[in-house]
Coordinates of C-alpha atoms in Angstrom, one line a residue:
M11 CA 0.0 0.0 0.0
N12 CA 1.6 3.3 -1.2
I13 CA 1.0 6.7 0.2
E14 CA -1.1 7.8 -2.7
D15 CA -3.5 4.9 -2.2
T16 CA -3.7 5.6 1.5
L17 CA -4.7 9.2 0.8
I18 CA -7.4 8.1 -1.7
I19 CA -8.9 5.9 1.0
D20 CA -8.8 8.6 3.7
E21 CA -10.3 11.2 1.3
A22 CA -13.1 8.8 0.2
Y23 CA -14.2 7.9 3.8
G24 CA -12.9 10.6 6.0
F25 CA -10.5 8.2 7.7
N26 CA -7.1 8.7 9.2
S27 CA -6.0 5.2 8.3
A28 CA -2.9 3.2 9.4
N29 CA -1.5 -0.3 9.6
H30 CA -2.6 -1.3 6.1
L31 CA -2.3 -5.0 5.4
Q32 CA -2.9 -6.7 2.1
T33 CA -4.6 -10.1 2.5
R34 CA -6.3 -12.6 0.3
D35 CA -9.7 -11.1 1.2
G36 CA -8.7 -7.4 0.8
I37 CA -6.9 -4.5 2.4
I38 CA -7.3 -4.4 6.2
F39 CA -6.5 -1.2 8.1
N40 CA -7.3 0.8 11.3
D41 CA -8.9 4.2 11.5
K42 CA -7.2 6.4 14.1
I43 CA -10.3 8.6 14.4
S44 CA -12.9 5.9 15.2
C45 CA -10.4 3.3 16.5
A46 CA -12.3 0.8 14.3
T47 CA -10.9 -1.8 11.9
Y48 CA -12.1 -1.9 8.2
I49 CA -11.5 -4.1 5.2
L50 CA -11.6 -2.9 1.6
K51 CA -12.9 -5.9 -0.5
P52 CA -12.4 -5.9 -4.3
I53 CA -15.6 -6.4 -6.2
C54 CA -15.2 -9.8 -7.8
E55 CA -18.8 -10.2 -8.8
G56 CA -21.6 -8.0 -10.2
F57 CA -22.0 -4.6 -8.6
E58 CA -25.7 -5.3 -8.3
R59 CA -25.0 -8.1 -5.8
K60 CA -23.2 -5.6 -3.5
I61 CA -26.2 -3.2 -3.7
F62 CA -28.4 -6.0 -2.5
I63 CA -26.1 -6.9 0.4
S64 CA -25.8 -3.3 1.3
S65 CA -29.6 -3.1 1.5
I66 CA -29.6 -6.1 3.9
Y67 CA -27.1 -4.4 6.2
K68 CA -29.1 -1.1 6.1
Y69 CA -32.3 -2.9 7.0
L70 CA -31.0 -5.0 9.8
N71 CA -29.0 -2.1 11.3
S72 CA -32.0 0.2 11.2
H73 CA -34.3 -2.4 12.8
G74 CA -32.2 -3.0 15.9
F75 CA -29.7 -5.6 14.8
T76 CA -26.5 -3.5 14.6
D77 CA -23.8 -6.1 15.4
T78 CA -22.8 -6.9 11.8
D79 CA -19.8 -6.2 9.6
S80 CA -21.9 -3.5 7.7
I81 CA -20.9 -1.9 4.5
I82 CA -19.6 1.7 4.8
L83 CA -20.5 4.3 2.2
T84 CA -18.1 7.0 1.1
K85 CA -18.5 10.6 2.2
N86 CA -20.4 11.1 -1.1
N87 CA -22.7 8.2 -0.3
N88 CA -21.2 6.0 -2.9
L89 CA -21.1 2.2 -2.4
T90 CA -17.7 1.8 -4.0
M91 CA -14.4 3.6 -4.3
E92 CA -11.6 3.1 -6.9
I93 CA -7.9 2.4 -6.4
S94 CA -5.7 1.9 -9.5
G95 CA -8.6 1.1 -11.7
K96 CA -10.1 -1.5 -9.4
K97 CA -13.4 -0.9 -7.4
Y98 CA -13.6 -1.8 -3.7
V99 CA -16.4 -1.9 -1.1
C100 CA -15.5 -1.0 2.5
N101 CA -16.8 -3.2 5.4
K102 CA -16.4 -2.5 9.1
V103 CA -14.8 -5.5 10.7
L104 CA -16.6 -7.0 13.7
S105 CA -13.9 -8.2 16.0
G106 CA -14.4 -11.0 18.5
K107 CA -14.0 -14.6 19.4
Q108 CA -15.3 -17.0 16.7
C109 CA -18.1 -19.4 17.9
S110 CA -16.9 -22.9 18.6
A111 CA -18.8 -25.9 17.1
E112 CA -17.4 -27.9 20.0
N113 CA -19.1 -25.8 22.7
L114 CA -22.8 -26.5 23.0
Q115 CA -23.4 -23.4 25.1
E116 CA -21.8 -21.2 22.4
V117 CA -23.9 -22.9 19.8
K118 CA -27.0 -22.1 21.8
K119 CA -25.9 -18.5 22.0
A120 CA -25.5 -18.5 18.2
A121 CA -29.1 -19.8 18.0
K122 CA -30.4 -17.0 20.1
L123 CA -28.4 -14.5 18.0
L124 CA -29.9 -16.0 14.8
A125 CA -33.4 -15.5 16.2
L126 CA -32.7 -11.9 17.0
M127 CA -31.4 -11.3 13.5
H128 CA -34.5 -13.0 11.9
N129 CA -36.8 -10.8 14.0
S130 CA -35.1 -7.7 12.8
A131 CA -35.4 -9.0 9.2
D132 CA -39.2 -9.1 9.3
G133 CA -40.6 -6.9 6.6
F134 CA -37.6 -7.1 4.3
T135 CA -39.2 -7.7 0.9
S136 CA -38.0 -7.3 -2.6
K137 CA -39.8 -3.9 -2.6
A138 CA -38.1 -2.9 0.6
A139 CA -34.7 -3.7 -0.9
L140 CA -35.5 -1.6 -3.9
N141 CA -36.6 1.4 -1.8
L142 CA -33.4 1.3 0.3
N143 CA -31.4 1.7 -2.9
A144 CA -33.7 4.0 -4.9
L145 CA -31.0 6.5 -5.4
V146 CA -28.5 3.9 -6.7
V147 CA -30.6 1.7 -9.0
N148 CA -33.7 2.6 -11.1
E149 CA -36.8 0.5 -10.5
S150 CA -36.5 -1.0 -13.9
E151 CA -33.1 -2.4 -13.0
N152 CA -34.3 -4.5 -10.1
S153 CA -32.6 -7.8 -11.0
Y154 CA -30.1 -7.4 -8.2
V155 CA -32.7 -8.5 -5.6
K156 CA -32.1 -12.1 -4.7
N157 CA -35.4 -13.7 -3.8
E158 CA -35.2 -17.5 -3.5
L159 CA -38.5 -18.2 -1.8
G160 CA -40.3 -21.2 -3.2
G161 CA -37.2 -22.5 -5.1
L162 CA -36.5 -25.7 -3.0
N163 CA -39.0 -27.9 -4.9
E164 CA -37.2 -27.2 -8.1
V165 CA -33.8 -27.8 -6.5
F166 CA -34.8 -31.1 -5.0
T167 CA -36.4 -32.3 -8.2
H168 CA -33.3 -31.4 -10.3
R169 CA -30.9 -33.1 -7.9
S170 CA -33.0 -36.2 -7.6
N171 CA -33.0 -36.5 -11.4
E172 CA -29.2 -35.9 -11.3
L173 CA -28.8 -38.8 -8.9
V174 CA -30.6 -41.1 -11.3
R175 CA -28.6 -39.8 -14.3
F176 CA -25.3 -40.4 -12.3
K177 CA -26.5 -44.0 -11.6
K178 CA -26.9 -44.6 -15.3
L179 CA -23.3 -43.3 -15.8
A180 CA -22.1 -45.6 -13.0
M181 CA -23.8 -48.6 -14.6
R182 CA -21.7 -48.0 -17.7
G183 CA -18.5 -47.1 -15.9
K184 CA -15.7 -49.4 -14.6
S185 CA -14.0 -47.4 -11.9
V186 CA -14.1 -48.3 -8.2
F187 CA -16.3 -45.2 -7.6
D188 CA -18.8 -46.5 -10.2
Y189 CA -19.1 -49.8 -8.4
E190 CA -19.4 -48.2 -5.0
Y191 CA -22.1 -45.7 -6.1
R192 CA -24.3 -48.1 -8.0
A193 CA -24.3 -50.4 -5.0
I194 CA -26.2 -47.7 -3.0
A195 CA -27.8 -45.6 -5.8
D196 CA -31.2 -47.2 -5.7
K197 CA -31.6 -46.6 -2.0
Y198 CA -30.7 -42.9 -2.2
C199 CA -32.5 -42.3 -5.5
N200 CA -35.7 -43.7 -4.0
K201 CA -35.2 -41.7 -0.8
A202 CA -34.7 -38.5 -2.8
V203 CA -38.0 -39.0 -4.7
E204 CA -39.9 -39.7 -1.5
L205 CA -38.5 -36.5 0.0
C206 CA -39.5 -34.5 -3.1
Q207 CA -43.0 -35.7 -2.7
A208 CA -43.0 -35.0 1.1
L209 CA -41.9 -31.4 0.4
K210 CA -44.7 -30.9 -2.1
E211 CA -47.2 -32.2 0.4
S212 CA -45.8 -30.0 3.2
K213 CA -46.7 -26.3 3.9
Y214 CA -43.5 -25.2 2.1
D215 CA -45.2 -23.3 -0.7
E216 CA -47.7 -21.7 1.7
I217 CA -45.0 -20.6 4.1
S218 CA -42.9 -19.3 1.2
A219 CA -45.9 -17.3 0.0
Y220 CA -46.3 -15.8 3.4
Y221 CA -42.7 -14.6 3.6
N222 CA -42.9 -13.3 0.1
T223 CA -45.5 -10.8 1.3
H224 CA -44.2 -10.2 4.8
G225 CA -40.5 -10.2 4.1
T226 CA -37.5 -11.9 5.7
I227 CA -33.7 -12.5 5.3
C228 CA -31.8 -15.8 5.3
H229 CA -28.1 -15.6 5.9
K230 CA -27.5 -18.8 3.8
K231 CA -24.0 -19.4 5.3
Y232 CA -24.8 -19.4 9.0
T233 CA -21.8 -21.3 10.1
F234 CA -19.6 -21.0 13.2
H235 CA -16.9 -18.9 11.6
N236 CA -19.6 -16.3 10.7
V237 CA -20.6 -15.8 14.4
V238 CA -18.4 -13.8 16.7
F239 CA -18.7 -13.0 20.4
C240 CA -17.6 -9.6 21.3
E241 CA -16.6 -8.0 24.7
N242 CA -19.2 -5.2 24.5
C243 CA -22.1 -7.1 23.0
E244 CA -23.8 -10.6 23.1
G245 CA -22.4 -11.4 19.7
G246 CA -22.6 -10.5 16.1
I247 CA -23.1 -12.0 12.6
I248 CA -20.8 -11.4 9.7
N249 CA -20.4 -12.2 6.0
F250 CA -23.8 -11.8 4.5
E251 CA -22.4 -12.2 1.0
Q252 CA -24.6 -15.1 0.2
A253 CA -27.8 -13.8 1.9
S254 CA -31.1 -13.8 0.2
I255 CA -34.8 -13.5 0.8
D256 CA -35.6 -17.0 1.8
L257 CA -37.0 -19.1 4.7
P258 CA -35.3 -18.3 8.0
L259 CA -35.5 -22.0 8.9
F260 CA -32.7 -22.8 6.4
D261 CA -30.3 -20.9 8.7
V262 CA -31.5 -23.0 11.7
I263 CA -30.9 -26.1 9.6
N264 CA -27.3 -25.0 8.9
L265 CA -26.6 -24.4 12.6
I266 CA -28.1 -27.8 13.7
K267 CA -26.4 -29.8 11.0
R268 CA -23.0 -28.5 11.8
R269 CA -23.3 -29.1 15.5
M270 CA -24.8 -32.6 14.9
K271 CA -21.6 -33.5 12.9
K272 CA -19.6 -32.7 16.0
C273 CA -21.8 -34.5 18.6
G274 CA -22.7 -37.7 16.7
W275 CA -26.3 -36.5 15.8
K276 CA -27.7 -36.3 19.3
V277 CA -31.4 -35.4 19.1
S278 CA -31.3 -34.0 22.6
E279 CA -28.7 -31.3 21.6
A280 CA -30.7 -30.4 18.5
L281 CA -33.8 -29.8 20.7
E282 CA -31.7 -27.6 23.0
I283 CA -30.7 -25.5 20.1
L284 CA -34.2 -25.2 18.8
E285 CA -35.5 -24.3 22.3
E286 CA -33.0 -21.5 22.6
Y287 CA -34.0 -20.2 19.1
S288 CA -37.7 -20.5 20.0
K289 CA -37.4 -18.4 23.1
I290 CA -36.9 -15.4 20.8
R291 CA -38.7 -16.5 17.6
D292 CA -41.5 -19.1 17.2
L293 CA -41.0 -22.2 15.0
S294 CA -44.2 -23.8 13.8
K295 CA -44.8 -27.5 13.5
D296 CA -45.0 -27.0 9.7
E297 CA -41.6 -25.3 9.7
C298 CA -40.1 -28.1 11.8
E299 CA -41.5 -30.6 9.3
I300 CA -39.8 -28.8 6.4
M301 CA -36.6 -28.8 8.5
R302 CA -36.9 -32.6 9.0
I303 CA -37.3 -33.1 5.2
A304 CA -34.4 -30.9 4.3
L305 CA -32.1 -32.6 6.9
S306 CA -33.1 -36.0 5.5
Y307 CA -32.3 -35.1 1.9
P308 CA -29.1 -36.8 0.6
Q309 CA -27.5 -33.4 -0.2
K310 CA -24.0 -34.5 0.7
L311 CA -24.2 -37.5 -1.5
W312 CA -25.4 -35.5 -4.4
R313 CA -22.5 -33.0 -3.9
V314 CA -19.9 -35.8 -3.9
V315 CA -21.4 -37.7 -6.9
N316 CA -21.9 -34.5 -8.8
K317 CA -18.3 -33.6 -8.2
Y318 CA -17.0 -36.9 -9.4
Y319 CA -19.1 -37.1 -12.6
N320 CA -18.6 -33.5 -13.6
S321 CA -14.9 -33.2 -13.1
R322 CA -11.7 -35.0 -14.0
R323 CA -12.7 -38.3 -12.4
S324 CA -9.2 -39.8 -12.1
W325 CA -8.0 -36.6 -10.3
C326 CA -10.7 -36.6 -7.6
E327 CA -11.7 -40.3 -7.3
K328 CA -9.7 -41.0 -4.2
S329 CA -11.2 -38.0 -2.2
C330 CA -14.7 -38.8 -3.6
L331 CA -14.4 -42.5 -2.5
L332 CA -13.4 -41.3 1.0
K333 CA -16.3 -39.0 1.3
L334 CA -18.7 -41.7 -0.1
S335 CA -17.5 -44.0 2.7
E336 CA -18.0 -41.3 5.3
I337 CA -21.6 -40.7 4.1
Q338 CA -22.4 -44.4 4.4
K339 CA -21.0 -44.5 7.9
E340 CA -22.9 -41.4 9.0
N341 CA -26.2 -42.5 7.4
E342 CA -27.2 -44.8 10.2
E343 CA -26.7 -42.0 12.8
V344 CA -28.6 -39.5 10.6
E345 CA -31.6 -41.9 10.1
K346 CA -31.9 -42.4 13.9
F347 CA -31.7 -38.7 14.4
I348 CA -34.5 -38.0 11.9
N349 CA -36.7 -40.6 13.4
G350 CA -36.3 -38.9 16.8
F351 CA -36.5 -35.3 15.5
T352 CA -39.8 -34.0 16.8
F353 CA -40.2 -30.5 18.3

């Protein structure tokens, strides 16, 4: 970082910056005025996506959920600034201790934090996102809004068809992976079809329609490294880069699934997590049924098999075989968990 670039940053944001550090994610620096830490992230995707993420931060922060790594606008209220021909977005860094997947009490705190975030997200519709950025984007250019409500049926159906297609490829193949997959393909293909039907018969479409009208935010990557516990607050949530308008329950699923992998799929711990979340935000029986269906779907298997048949197979066969073995070993625990998963 040269002096000229430092001056450009300070002029754009009104900072007195120091201790600049170039990292893989961007330029990290401190502001002597606010004593806060910031990161300048290069825009590696469409500018429209950043506009949408900015609207999420604005909405959450203005509705009481302020402990996030929010996007900072320039003094001229611009979302981006330019250094050496490259555009950057500035995020305030939320410092703290990362949530531990090994610590059930911290996971429960993360569940409470998630419920608080979801409560603050009520009312965030596609229209609300557009209104928050009316000065940046014309109403006719509203494709930047990411609304994924109602899309799970299509995703499940597509992946179920893919599992069948991969089985046909395995039947023609002669690799070790081909033999291993076709030995279990029928079981998982049938299970995927059953779950597609269960989702269609659930209240998924009805609940999606409700949130489409009333608004919500789903973090989409609610994992432990995106939850931090700070000294001066109960905790915060960072990295909303993949967030969208979608069912909040998908964040709860992410949280439960990652803890279950650490504790051997103990139903009792999943219920403790759900109880902590429900103290702040209600979960209906219909939502819990959708969670059960989503947790049952052979997503991990699809991901492994998809990787094998859509990549250089000889290059990834060893790692895919290892993951296939892990899935089969874990399957018995998961089935017991699903059978006991009632809330």
